[in-house]
mmCIF file of C-alpha atoms in Angstrom:
data_model
loop_
_atom_site.group_PDB
_atom_site.id
_atom_site.type_symbol
_atom_site.label_atom_id
_atom_site.label_comp_id
_atom_site.label_asym_id
_atom_site.label_seq_id
_atom_site.Cartn_x
_atom_site.Cartn_y
_atom_site.Cartn_z
ATOM 1 C CA MET A 1 14.667 11.034 -20.277
ATOM 2 C CA LEU A 2 14.350 8.527 -17.459
ATOM 3 C CA SER A 3 14.377 9.699 -13.856
ATOM 4 C CA ASN A 4 16.935 8.162 -11.492
ATOM 5 C CA VAL A 5 14.253 5.938 -9.960
ATOM 6 C CA ALA A 6 13.051 4.756 -13.362
ATOM 7 C CA LYS A 7 16.651 3.978 -14.284
ATOM 8 C CA SER A 8 17.347 2.149 -11.040
ATOM 9 C CA ILE A 9 14.312 -0.097 -11.272
ATOM 10 C CA GLY A 10 14.915 -0.811 -14.942
ATOM 11 C CA GLN A 11 18.470 -2.089 -14.703
ATOM 12 C CA ARG A 12 17.497 -5.708 -14.309
ATOM 13 C CA SER A 13 15.747 -7.975 -16.763
ATOM 14 C CA LEU A 14 12.045 -8.634 -16.366
ATOM 15 C CA PHE A 15 12.509 -12.154 -15.028
ATOM 16 C CA GLY A 16 15.139 -11.417 -12.393
ATOM 17 C CA ASN A 17 17.879 -13.951 -11.762
ATOM 18 C CA LEU A 18 16.529 -17.445 -11.426
ATOM 19 C CA LYS A 19 18.836 -19.233 -9.030
ATOM 20 C CA SER A 20 17.478 -22.742 -8.765
ATOM 21 C CA LEU A 21 14.403 -24.859 -9.030
ATOM 22 C CA THR A 22 13.673 -27.447 -6.385
ATOM 23 C CA ASN A 23 12.938 -31.023 -7.300
ATOM 24 C CA GLN A 24 9.699 -31.100 -5.345
ATOM 25 C CA ARG A 25 6.909 -31.499 -7.834
ATOM 26 C CA ASN A 26 3.199 -32.148 -7.704
ATOM 27 C CA ASN A 27 1.263 -33.212 -10.801
ATOM 28 C CA GLY A 28 4.203 -32.316 -13.000
ATOM 29 C CA TYR A 29 4.583 -28.809 -11.567
ATOM 30 C CA ALA A 30 7.115 -27.499 -9.053
ATOM 31 C CA SER A 31 5.861 -26.894 -5.533
ATOM 32 C CA GLU A 32 8.694 -24.509 -4.690
ATOM 33 C CA ALA A 33 11.309 -22.368 -6.438
ATOM 34 C CA THR A 34 14.258 -20.249 -5.329
ATOM 35 C CA PHE A 35 15.212 -16.873 -6.778
ATOM 36 C CA GLU A 36 18.023 -14.374 -6.387
ATOM 37 C CA THR A 37 16.751 -10.851 -5.769
ATOM 38 C CA ARG A 38 18.511 -7.611 -6.469
ATOM 39 C CA ALA A 39 21.023 -6.628 -3.776
ATOM 40 C CA PHE A 40 19.762 -4.553 -0.865
ATOM 41 C CA LYS A 41 21.491 -1.296 0.052
ATOM 42 C CA LEU A 42 22.147 -0.841 3.765
ATOM 43 C CA HIS A 43 22.551 2.130 6.103
ATOM 44 C CA ASN A 44 23.917 1.659 9.646
ATOM 45 C CA LEU A 45 23.452 -2.102 9.343
ATOM 46 C CA GLU A 46 26.194 -4.732 9.373
ATOM 47 C CA GLU A 47 24.060 -7.238 7.524
ATOM 48 C CA GLY A 48 20.747 -7.234 5.720
ATOM 49 C CA PRO A 49 18.165 -9.642 4.321
ATOM 50 C CA SER A 50 19.220 -12.622 2.243
ATOM 51 C CA THR A 51 19.020 -12.119 -1.497
ATOM 52 C CA SER A 52 18.159 -15.799 -1.923
ATOM 53 C CA VAL A 53 14.391 -16.152 -1.554
ATOM 54 C CA THR A 54 12.166 -19.209 -1.700
ATOM 55 C CA LEU A 55 8.657 -19.101 -3.112
ATOM 56 C CA SER A 56 6.054 -21.825 -2.703
ATOM 57 C CA LYS A 57 3.343 -22.406 -5.275
ATOM 58 C CA GLU A 58 0.655 -21.444 -2.758
ATOM 59 C CA ASP A 59 2.306 -18.119 -1.987
ATOM 60 C CA ALA A 60 3.071 -17.455 -5.640
ATOM 61 C CA LEU A 61 -0.583 -17.752 -6.616
ATOM 62 C CA LYS A 62 -1.661 -15.737 -3.568
ATOM 63 C CA TYR A 63 0.675 -12.834 -4.326
ATOM 64 C CA TYR A 64 -0.222 -12.917 -8.002
ATOM 65 C CA GLY A 65 -3.933 -12.846 -7.221
ATOM 66 C CA GLN A 66 -3.545 -9.985 -4.749
ATOM 67 C CA MET A 67 -1.532 -7.828 -7.142
ATOM 68 C CA TYR A 68 -3.870 -8.586 -10.032
ATOM 69 C CA THR A 69 -6.874 -7.692 -7.873
ATOM 70 C CA ILE A 70 -5.392 -4.337 -6.878
ATOM 71 C CA ARG A 71 -4.572 -3.533 -10.523
ATOM 72 C CA ARG A 72 -8.100 -4.384 -11.696
ATOM 73 C CA MET A 73 -9.657 -2.542 -8.757
ATOM 74 C CA GLU A 74 -7.649 0.595 -9.487
ATOM 75 C CA THR A 75 -8.544 0.398 -13.162
ATOM 76 C CA ALA A 76 -12.210 0.219 -12.161
ATOM 77 C CA ALA A 77 -11.730 3.179 -9.813
ATOM 78 C CA GLY A 78 -10.161 5.216 -12.590
ATOM 79 C CA ASN A 79 -13.101 4.479 -14.878
ATOM 80 C CA LEU A 80 -15.620 5.369 -12.169
ATOM 81 C CA TYR A 81 -13.857 8.683 -11.664
ATOM 82 C CA LYS A 82 -13.961 9.436 -15.381
ATOM 83 C CA GLU A 83 -17.682 8.633 -15.341
ATOM 84 C CA LYS A 84 -18.033 11.151 -12.464
ATOM 85 C CA VAL A 85 -19.372 8.456 -10.148
ATOM 86 C CA ILE A 86 -16.361 9.030 -7.898
ATOM 87 C CA ARG A 87 -15.989 12.663 -6.874
ATOM 88 C CA GLY A 88 -13.264 14.526 -5.036
ATOM 89 C CA PHE A 89 -9.754 13.117 -4.832
ATOM 90 C CA CYS A 90 -8.613 9.738 -6.148
ATOM 91 C CA HIS A 91 -5.005 8.529 -6.046
ATOM 92 C CA LEU A 92 -4.301 5.218 -7.811
ATOM 93 C CA TYR A 93 -1.721 2.585 -6.786
ATOM 94 C CA SER A 94 -1.221 0.987 -10.217
ATOM 95 C CA GLY A 95 2.428 -0.002 -10.646
ATOM 96 C CA GLN A 96 3.181 -0.089 -6.924
ATOM 97 C CA GLU A 97 1.363 -3.333 -6.100
ATOM 98 C CA ALA A 98 4.509 -5.283 -5.164
ATOM 99 C CA CYS A 99 5.209 -2.871 -2.300
ATOM 100 C CA ALA A 100 1.930 -3.440 -0.472
ATOM 101 C CA VAL A 101 1.623 -7.151 -1.274
ATOM 102 C CA GLY A 102 5.228 -7.858 -0.287
ATOM 103 C CA MET A 103 4.896 -6.039 3.033
ATOM 104 C CA ARG A 104 1.534 -7.614 3.810
ATOM 105 C CA ALA A 105 2.999 -11.071 3.151
ATOM 106 C CA ALA A 106 5.535 -10.539 5.945
ATOM 107 C CA MET A 107 3.167 -8.968 8.490
ATOM 108 C CA ARG A 108 2.010 -10.900 11.542
ATOM 109 C CA PRO A 109 -1.489 -10.737 13.099
ATOM 110 C CA GLU A 110 -0.263 -8.333 15.783
ATOM 111 C CA ASP A 111 1.251 -5.845 13.321
ATOM 112 C CA SER A 112 -0.423 -2.639 12.157
ATOM 113 C CA CYS A 113 -0.207 -0.326 9.180
ATOM 114 C CA ILE A 114 -0.883 3.338 8.489
ATOM 115 C CA THR A 115 -0.443 5.012 5.122
ATOM 116 C CA ALA A 116 -1.183 8.131 3.089
ATOM 117 C CA TYR A 117 -3.983 8.808 0.628
ATOM 118 C CA ARG A 118 -2.907 6.213 -2.003
ATOM 119 C CA CYS A 119 -4.572 3.585 0.132
ATOM 120 C CA HIS A 120 -7.082 1.513 -1.886
ATOM 121 C CA GLY A 121 -4.750 -1.464 -2.309
ATOM 122 C CA TRP A 122 -3.688 -1.477 1.329
ATOM 123 C CA THR A 123 -7.314 -1.337 2.452
ATOM 124 C CA PHE A 124 -8.074 -4.456 0.421
ATOM 125 C CA LEU A 125 -5.009 -6.299 1.738
ATOM 126 C CA MET A 126 -5.934 -5.473 5.329
ATOM 127 C CA GLY A 127 -9.212 -7.356 5.048
ATOM 128 C CA VAL A 128 -11.721 -5.046 3.353
ATOM 129 C CA SER A 129 -13.510 -6.538 0.327
ATOM 130 C CA VAL A 130 -13.169 -5.116 -3.183
ATOM 131 C CA GLN A 131 -16.829 -4.171 -3.090
ATOM 132 C CA ALA A 132 -16.466 -2.293 0.215
ATOM 133 C CA VAL A 133 -13.466 -0.387 -1.173
ATOM 134 C CA LEU A 134 -15.220 0.620 -4.390
ATOM 135 C CA SER A 135 -18.445 1.489 -2.554
ATOM 136 C CA GLU A 136 -16.469 3.718 -0.221
ATOM 137 C CA LEU A 137 -14.999 5.443 -3.244
ATOM 138 C CA THR A 138 -18.481 6.158 -4.599
ATOM 139 C CA GLY A 139 -19.840 7.270 -1.218
ATOM 140 C CA ARG A 140 -22.255 4.357 -0.722
ATOM 141 C CA SER A 141 -23.515 2.871 2.527
ATOM 142 C CA SER A 142 -21.821 -0.485 1.919
ATOM 143 C CA GLY A 143 -18.415 1.201 1.864
ATOM 144 C CA CYS A 144 -15.939 0.360 4.601
ATOM 145 C CA ALA A 145 -16.576 3.758 6.245
ATOM 146 C CA ARG A 146 -20.250 3.948 5.243
ATOM 147 C CA GLY A 147 -19.303 6.183 2.319
ATOM 148 C CA LYS A 148 -18.158 8.995 4.615
ATOM 149 C CA GLY A 149 -14.431 8.719 4.045
ATOM 150 C CA GLY A 150 -14.072 8.264 0.314
ATOM 151 C CA SER A 151 -10.758 7.649 -1.407
ATOM 152 C CA MET A 152 -8.441 9.083 1.236
ATOM 153 C CA HIS A 153 -10.021 7.822 4.467
ATOM 154 C CA MET A 154 -10.412 4.051 4.603
ATOM 155 C CA TYR A 155 -9.926 1.902 7.677
ATOM 156 C CA GLY A 156 -9.891 -1.725 8.790
ATOM 157 C CA ARG A 157 -8.649 -3.949 11.586
ATOM 158 C CA ASN A 158 -5.061 -2.925 12.443
ATOM 159 C CA PHE A 159 -5.262 -0.483 9.519
ATOM 160 C CA TYR A 160 -5.343 3.178 10.459
ATOM 161 C CA GLY A 161 -5.955 4.674 7.031
ATOM 162 C CA GLY A 162 -5.739 6.490 4.480
ATOM 163 C CA ASN A 163 -4.675 9.987 5.640
ATOM 164 C CA GLY A 164 -5.031 13.133 3.561
ATOM 165 C CA ILE A 165 -2.483 15.463 5.184
ATOM 166 C CA VAL A 166 0.931 14.965 3.592
ATOM 167 C CA GLY A 167 3.251 13.160 6.004
ATOM 168 C CA ALA A 168 0.928 13.497 9.006
ATOM 169 C CA GLN A 169 0.336 9.746 9.242
ATOM 170 C CA VAL A 170 3.990 9.048 10.098
ATOM 171 C CA PRO A 171 3.947 10.503 13.641
ATOM 172 C CA LEU A 172 0.717 8.581 14.214
ATOM 173 C CA GLY A 173 2.497 5.403 13.138
ATOM 174 C CA VAL A 174 5.211 5.993 15.718
ATOM 175 C CA GLY A 175 2.480 6.357 18.334
ATOM 176 C CA ILE A 176 0.817 3.133 17.212
ATOM 177 C CA GLY A 177 4.159 1.342 17.493
ATOM 178 C CA PHE A 178 4.775 2.866 20.921
ATOM 179 C CA ALA A 179 1.330 1.695 22.047
ATOM 180 C CA ALA A 180 2.185 -1.852 20.929
ATOM 181 C CA LYS A 181 5.369 -1.730 22.991
ATOM 182 C CA TYR A 182 3.555 -0.194 25.976
ATOM 183 C CA ASN A 183 0.803 -2.824 25.882
ATOM 184 C CA GLY A 184 3.208 -5.695 25.269
ATOM 185 C CA THR A 185 1.524 -6.969 22.098
ATOM 186 C CA LYS A 186 4.874 -7.739 20.387
ATOM 187 C CA GLY A 187 3.517 -5.972 17.295
ATOM 188 C CA ALA A 188 5.062 -3.284 15.114
ATOM 189 C CA CYS A 189 3.590 -0.537 12.963
ATOM 190 C CA ILE A 190 4.448 0.023 9.318
ATOM 191 C CA ALA A 191 4.176 3.765 8.592
ATOM 192 C CA LEU A 192 4.212 4.519 4.869
ATOM 193 C CA TYR A 193 4.814 7.793 3.045
ATOM 194 C CA GLY A 194 5.947 8.929 -0.382
ATOM 195 C CA ASP A 195 9.102 10.612 -1.625
ATOM 196 C CA GLY A 196 7.215 13.919 -1.699
ATOM 197 C CA ALA A 197 6.327 13.651 1.982
ATOM 198 C CA ALA A 198 9.887 12.613 2.858
ATOM 199 C CA ASN A 199 10.946 16.267 3.119
ATOM 200 C CA GLN A 200 8.333 17.109 5.759
ATOM 201 C CA GLY A 201 9.891 18.341 8.984
ATOM 202 C CA GLN A 202 7.624 16.201 11.135
ATOM 203 C CA LEU A 203 9.234 13.046 9.712
ATOM 204 C CA PHE A 204 12.654 14.048 10.992
ATOM 205 C CA GLU A 205 11.156 14.867 14.380
ATOM 206 C CA VAL A 206 9.653 11.408 14.765
ATOM 207 C CA TYR A 207 12.755 9.625 13.466
ATOM 208 C CA ASN A 208 14.379 11.082 16.573
ATOM 209 C CA MET A 209 11.480 10.312 18.912
ATOM 210 C CA ALA A 210 11.128 6.736 17.653
ATOM 211 C CA LYS A 211 14.828 6.085 18.160
ATOM 212 C CA LEU A 212 14.799 7.606 21.649
ATOM 213 C CA TRP A 213 11.848 5.418 22.623
ATOM 214 C CA ASN A 214 12.950 2.405 20.543
ATOM 215 C CA SER A 215 9.402 2.379 19.221
ATOM 216 C CA PRO A 216 8.702 -0.717 17.062
ATOM 217 C CA CYS A 217 8.016 1.269 13.895
ATOM 218 C CA ILE A 218 9.056 0.612 10.306
ATOM 219 C CA PHE A 219 9.271 3.835 8.310
ATOM 220 C CA VAL A 220 8.598 3.024 4.646
ATOM 221 C CA CYS A 221 9.287 5.566 1.916
ATOM 222 C CA GLU A 222 7.506 4.399 -1.235
ATOM 223 C CA ASN A 223 9.715 6.220 -3.710
ATOM 224 C CA ASN A 224 7.811 6.235 -7.007
ATOM 225 C CA GLY A 225 10.069 8.852 -8.541
ATOM 226 C CA TYR A 226 7.773 11.841 -8.430
ATOM 227 C CA GLY A 227 5.844 13.974 -5.977
ATOM 228 C CA MET A 228 2.975 16.114 -7.225
ATOM 229 C CA GLY A 229 4.463 16.798 -10.658
ATOM 230 C CA THR A 230 8.029 17.089 -9.365
ATOM 231 C CA SER A 231 10.818 14.540 -9.755
ATOM 232 C CA VAL A 232 12.783 13.473 -6.683
ATOM 233 C CA GLU A 233 15.915 15.116 -8.090
ATOM 234 C CA ARG A 234 14.231 18.526 -8.112
ATOM 235 C CA ALA A 235 12.769 18.151 -4.619
ATOM 236 C CA SER A 236 15.452 16.417 -2.541
ATOM 237 C CA ALA A 237 19.145 17.190 -2.052
ATOM 238 C CA ASN A 238 19.578 13.628 -0.749
ATOM 239 C CA THR A 239 17.571 11.145 -2.811
ATOM 240 C CA ASN A 240 18.864 8.153 -0.843
ATOM 241 C CA TYR A 241 15.802 8.148 1.371
ATOM 242 C CA TYR A 242 16.828 5.010 3.255
ATOM 243 C CA THR A 243 19.779 6.941 4.753
ATOM 244 C CA ARG A 244 17.792 9.937 6.009
ATOM 245 C CA GLY A 245 16.915 8.572 9.427
ATOM 246 C CA ASP A 246 20.384 9.496 10.757
ATOM 247 C CA TYR A 247 20.736 7.043 13.680
ATOM 248 C CA VAL A 248 17.796 5.019 12.383
ATOM 249 C CA PRO A 249 19.181 2.194 10.196
ATOM 250 C CA GLY A 250 17.861 1.826 6.667
ATOM 251 C CA ILE A 251 17.368 -0.596 3.766
ATOM 252 C CA TRP A 252 16.901 0.100 0.063
ATOM 253 C CA VAL A 253 14.823 -2.512 -1.767
ATOM 254 C CA ASP A 254 13.622 -3.050 -5.319
ATOM 255 C CA GLY A 255 9.961 -2.146 -4.855
ATOM 256 C CA MET A 256 8.931 -3.753 -8.139
ATOM 257 C CA ASP A 257 9.900 -7.216 -6.862
ATOM 258 C CA VAL A 258 7.300 -8.601 -4.449
ATOM 259 C CA LEU A 259 9.748 -11.209 -3.115
ATOM 260 C CA ALA A 260 12.462 -8.657 -2.361
ATOM 261 C CA VAL A 261 9.940 -6.482 -0.510
ATOM 262 C CA ARG A 262 8.702 -9.489 1.469
ATOM 263 C CA GLU A 263 12.215 -10.428 2.591
ATOM 264 C CA ALA A 264 13.147 -6.841 3.472
ATOM 265 C CA THR A 265 9.971 -6.487 5.534
ATOM 266 C CA ARG A 266 10.601 -9.756 7.365
ATOM 267 C CA PHE A 267 14.078 -8.495 8.223
ATOM 268 C CA ALA A 268 12.707 -5.121 9.342
ATOM 269 C CA LEU A 269 10.046 -6.705 11.540
ATOM 270 C CA GLU A 270 12.584 -8.965 13.204
ATOM 271 C CA HIS A 271 14.880 -5.993 13.766
ATOM 272 C CA THR A 272 12.317 -3.705 15.370
ATOM 273 C CA SER A 273 10.479 -6.429 17.312
ATOM 274 C CA SER A 274 13.710 -7.590 18.942
ATOM 275 C CA GLY A 275 14.020 -4.300 20.802
ATOM 276 C CA LYS A 276 16.470 -2.589 18.446
ATOM 277 C CA GLY A 277 14.057 0.230 17.707
ATOM 278 C CA PRO A 278 12.831 1.694 14.421
ATOM 279 C CA ILE A 279 14.142 1.001 10.946
ATOM 280 C CA LEU A 280 13.670 2.824 7.635
ATOM 281 C CA MET A 281 12.919 1.088 4.351
ATOM 282 C CA GLU A 282 12.899 2.697 0.909
ATOM 283 C CA THR A 283 11.037 0.839 -1.849
ATOM 284 C CA ALA A 284 12.062 1.970 -5.330
ATOM 285 C CA THR A 285 8.821 1.718 -7.278
ATOM 286 C CA TYR A 286 6.835 3.542 -9.964
ATOM 287 C CA ARG A 287 3.302 4.829 -10.443
ATOM 288 C CA TYR A 288 1.733 4.494 -13.864
ATOM 289 C CA SER A 289 -1.027 7.055 -13.320
ATOM 290 C CA GLY A 290 -0.648 10.700 -12.420
ATOM 291 C CA HIS A 291 -0.293 11.857 -8.838
ATOM 292 C CA SER A 292 -4.089 12.024 -8.708
ATOM 293 C CA MET A 293 -6.816 11.777 -11.318
ATOM 294 C CA SER A 294 -6.518 15.512 -12.011
ATOM 295 C CA ASP A 295 -2.874 15.004 -13.023
ATOM 296 C CA PRO A 296 -2.321 13.489 -16.501
ATOM 297 C CA GLY A 297 1.152 12.432 -15.373
ATOM 298 C CA THR A 298 2.825 13.210 -18.713
ATOM 299 C CA SER A 299 3.750 16.888 -18.380
ATOM 300 C CA TYR A 300 6.829 16.147 -16.238
ATOM 301 C CA ARG A 301 7.765 12.726 -17.635
ATOM 302 C CA SER A 302 7.502 11.131 -21.054
ATOM 303 C CA ARG A 303 5.104 8.466 -22.223
ATOM 304 C CA ASP A 304 8.164 6.499 -23.340
ATOM 305 C CA GLU A 305 9.418 6.396 -19.755
ATOM 306 C CA ILE A 306 6.132 4.998 -18.486
ATOM 307 C CA ALA A 307 6.011 2.453 -21.312
ATOM 308 C CA GLU A 308 9.571 1.306 -20.663
ATOM 309 C CA VAL A 309 8.885 0.611 -16.981
ATOM 310 C CA ARG A 310 5.681 -1.240 -17.891
ATOM 311 C CA GLN A 311 7.562 -3.402 -20.391
ATOM 312 C CA THR A 312 10.645 -4.155 -18.324
ATOM 313 C CA ARG A 313 9.737 -3.956 -14.644
ATOM 314 C CA ASP A 314 5.991 -4.396 -14.201
ATOM 315 C CA PRO A 315 5.566 -6.232 -10.860
ATOM 316 C CA ILE A 316 2.638 -8.385 -12.000
ATOM 317 C CA THR A 317 4.134 -9.422 -15.321
ATOM 318 C CA SER A 318 7.454 -10.091 -13.595
ATOM 319 C CA LEU A 319 5.919 -12.463 -11.047
ATOM 320 C CA ARG A 320 3.816 -14.114 -13.759
ATOM 321 C CA GLU A 321 6.932 -14.919 -15.768
ATOM 322 C CA LYS A 322 8.732 -16.215 -12.689
ATOM 323 C CA ILE A 323 5.817 -18.551 -11.985
ATOM 324 C CA LEU A 324 5.664 -19.842 -15.546
ATOM 325 C CA THR A 325 9.431 -20.113 -16.057
ATOM 326 C CA THR A 326 9.886 -22.209 -12.911
ATOM 327 C CA GLU A 327 6.707 -24.196 -13.622
ATOM 328 C CA LEU A 328 5.058 -23.294 -10.328
ATOM 329 C CA ALA A 329 1.772 -23.076 -12.220
ATOM 330 C CA SER A 330 0.400 -23.320 -15.732
ATOM 331 C CA VAL A 331 -0.925 -20.591 -17.984
ATOM 332 C CA GLU A 332 -4.396 -22.074 -17.550
ATOM 333 C CA GLU A 333 -4.208 -21.780 -13.751
ATOM 334 C CA LEU A 334 -3.229 -18.125 -13.960
ATOM 335 C CA LYS A 335 -5.954 -17.387 -16.505
ATOM 336 C CA GLU A 336 -8.510 -18.989 -14.214
ATOM 337 C CA ILE A 337 -7.383 -16.739 -11.343
ATOM 338 C CA GLU A 338 -7.531 -13.686 -13.589
ATOM 339 C CA GLY A 339 -11.014 -14.560 -14.801
ATOM 340 C CA LYS A 340 -12.384 -14.929 -11.267
ATOM 341 C CA ILE A 341 -10.852 -11.609 -10.223
ATOM 342 C CA ARG A 342 -12.243 -9.782 -13.250
ATOM 343 C CA ALA A 343 -15.709 -11.129 -12.476
ATOM 344 C CA GLU A 344 -15.410 -10.121 -8.805
ATOM 345 C CA VAL A 345 -14.287 -6.579 -9.629
ATOM 346 C CA ASP A 346 -16.996 -6.182 -12.291
ATOM 347 C CA ALA A 347 -19.678 -7.300 -9.831
ATOM 348 C CA ALA A 348 -18.299 -5.003 -7.130
ATOM 349 C CA THR A 349 -18.301 -2.087 -9.556
ATOM 350 C CA LYS A 350 -22.001 -2.573 -10.275
ATOM 351 C CA VAL A 351 -22.821 -2.522 -6.565
ATOM 352 C CA ALA A 352 -20.662 0.573 -6.061
ATOM 353 C CA LYS A 353 -22.674 2.381 -8.728
ATOM 354 C CA THR A 354 -26.139 1.344 -7.565
ATOM 355 C CA ASP A 355 -26.030 0.954 -3.780
ATOM 356 C CA LYS A 356 -27.824 3.549 -1.657
ATOM 357 C CA GLU A 357 -26.157 6.382 0.208
ATOM 358 C CA ILE A 358 -26.528 6.885 3.950
ATOM 359 C CA SER A 359 -29.322 9.138 5.217
ATOM 360 C CA VAL A 360 -28.769 12.672 6.436
ATOM 361 C CA ASP A 361 -29.531 11.507 9.976
ATOM 362 C CA GLU A 362 -26.370 9.385 9.974
ATOM 363 C CA LEU A 363 -23.944 11.992 8.672
ATOM 364 C CA THR A 364 -22.651 13.123 12.053
ATOM 365 C CA ALA A 365 -22.556 9.684 13.682
ATOM 366 C CA ASP A 366 -19.539 7.403 14.101
ATOM 367 C CA ILE A 367 -17.321 10.162 15.425
ATOM 368 C CA TYR A 368 -16.263 7.774 18.190
ATOM 369 C CA SER A 369 -15.518 4.064 17.885
ATOM 370 C CA ASN A 370 -17.614 3.228 20.949
ATOM 371 C CA PRO A 371 -20.344 5.878 21.230
ATOM 372 C CA GLN A 372 -22.605 3.830 23.522
ATOM 373 C CA ASN A 373 -20.855 5.313 26.555
ATOM 374 C CA LEU A 374 -21.246 8.846 25.216
ATOM 375 C CA THR A 375 -25.005 9.179 24.985
ATOM 376 C CA SER A 376 -24.854 12.609 26.570
ATOM 377 C CA VAL A 377 -22.800 13.918 23.651
ATOM 378 C CA ARG A 378 -25.105 14.929 20.817
ATOM 379 C CA ASN A 379 -24.885 13.285 17.398
ATOM 380 C CA THR A 380 -22.612 10.420 18.445
ATOM 381 C CA LEU A 381 -25.204 7.727 17.783
ATOM 382 C CA PRO A 382 -26.365 6.697 14.300
ATOM 383 C CA LEU A 383 -29.879 7.820 13.400
ATOM 384 C CA ALA A 384 -30.045 10.211 16.364
ATOM 385 C CA GLU A 385 -32.044 13.350 15.684
ATOM 386 C CA LEU A 386 -30.004 16.234 14.314
ATOM 387 C CA PRO A 387 -30.003 19.714 15.892
ATOM 388 C CA HIS A 388 -31.612 21.385 12.890
ATOM 389 C CA LYS A 389 -34.636 19.084 13.223
ATOM 390 C CA ARG A 390 -35.061 19.852 16.904
ATOM 391 C CA LEU A 391 -34.599 23.539 16.125
ATOM 392 C CA GLY A 392 -37.261 23.348 13.447
ATOM 393 C CA LYS A 393 -39.743 21.800 15.881
ATOM 394 C CA ALA A 394 -39.005 24.495 18.430
ATOM 395 C CA VAL A 395 -39.537 27.248 15.881
ATOM 396 C CA ASN A 396 -42.839 25.776 14.704
ATOM 397 C CA MET A 397 -44.300 25.551 18.211
#
């Protein structure tokens, strides 16, 4: 039996509603196409984003490549975990690629992002290479956090992680947005959380604080239908997460459509950056894997449900068909992109399995971003001598 989220994201055909195709063509192929997205649902808003979206060939291939890369990278991560090369926790983003890629497409250089532990795809989109992501997963020195953070703690420029405590990243996101307002950067912070975290009390506290301060923060609930083995219907009295900010306005968006997410995010950024304060966005999406690698993901939902979403609403297949149907690109062009990405991920996987780990001397370093001014604080500098070594020398004297 399909969950409400699975039903809601499966009500449209795979291809969406093709509205029109422009006459601009290069080498026999269209340079631009226009589509009609699924209607947005609004809370405390008089108007929302336009459902008519335009897609250029350049952007189409970019979004397709980004989503395909995340899917291949997560598949590689899943295999590495099964091989016991990745230890600890590992939460995969497969199925939710349109959420991250759509939001990233609308972000400006001054904007920031903070998310929960399902962060591999976001880390890549925020400028970290596939190899650095996979090496971080395997605890290698070429990882984006020198192998110290692993799956749940990855960082980059304007990207504040990867956070392991359920819901705890959302108050931090409000603070990041407030800092942008305080410093006059004109930026906003996208603070992401899942439907399971949506019931955390701290979220409701910072909805209030963000509205009082008019902090430029976009609260994003990535509603994939299930928390840790529990459907949204069993966990939440109100499953319309976009309405739960009270005075904070909200938007519901089809999270399996990268173009709909892009337009909703553009609208949200314009709203919050114009001084109107925070806004809440719910992306109705779906995860193909379990909550984590220790969860098979089939004890609380059927295999048929997963297969139906894959066949009717997969974000990558959907965009691929849009591109081909409107002749934005050829099958050969897409296959070439796919081949390059497969080769890149395969090469990155080899490095992630063979690269060296950091030395024991470096384990306690990098506690501060700028430790040069903290030389009096022990173990803040890489390769500084550890206490146990000094203690050993003292004992041997």
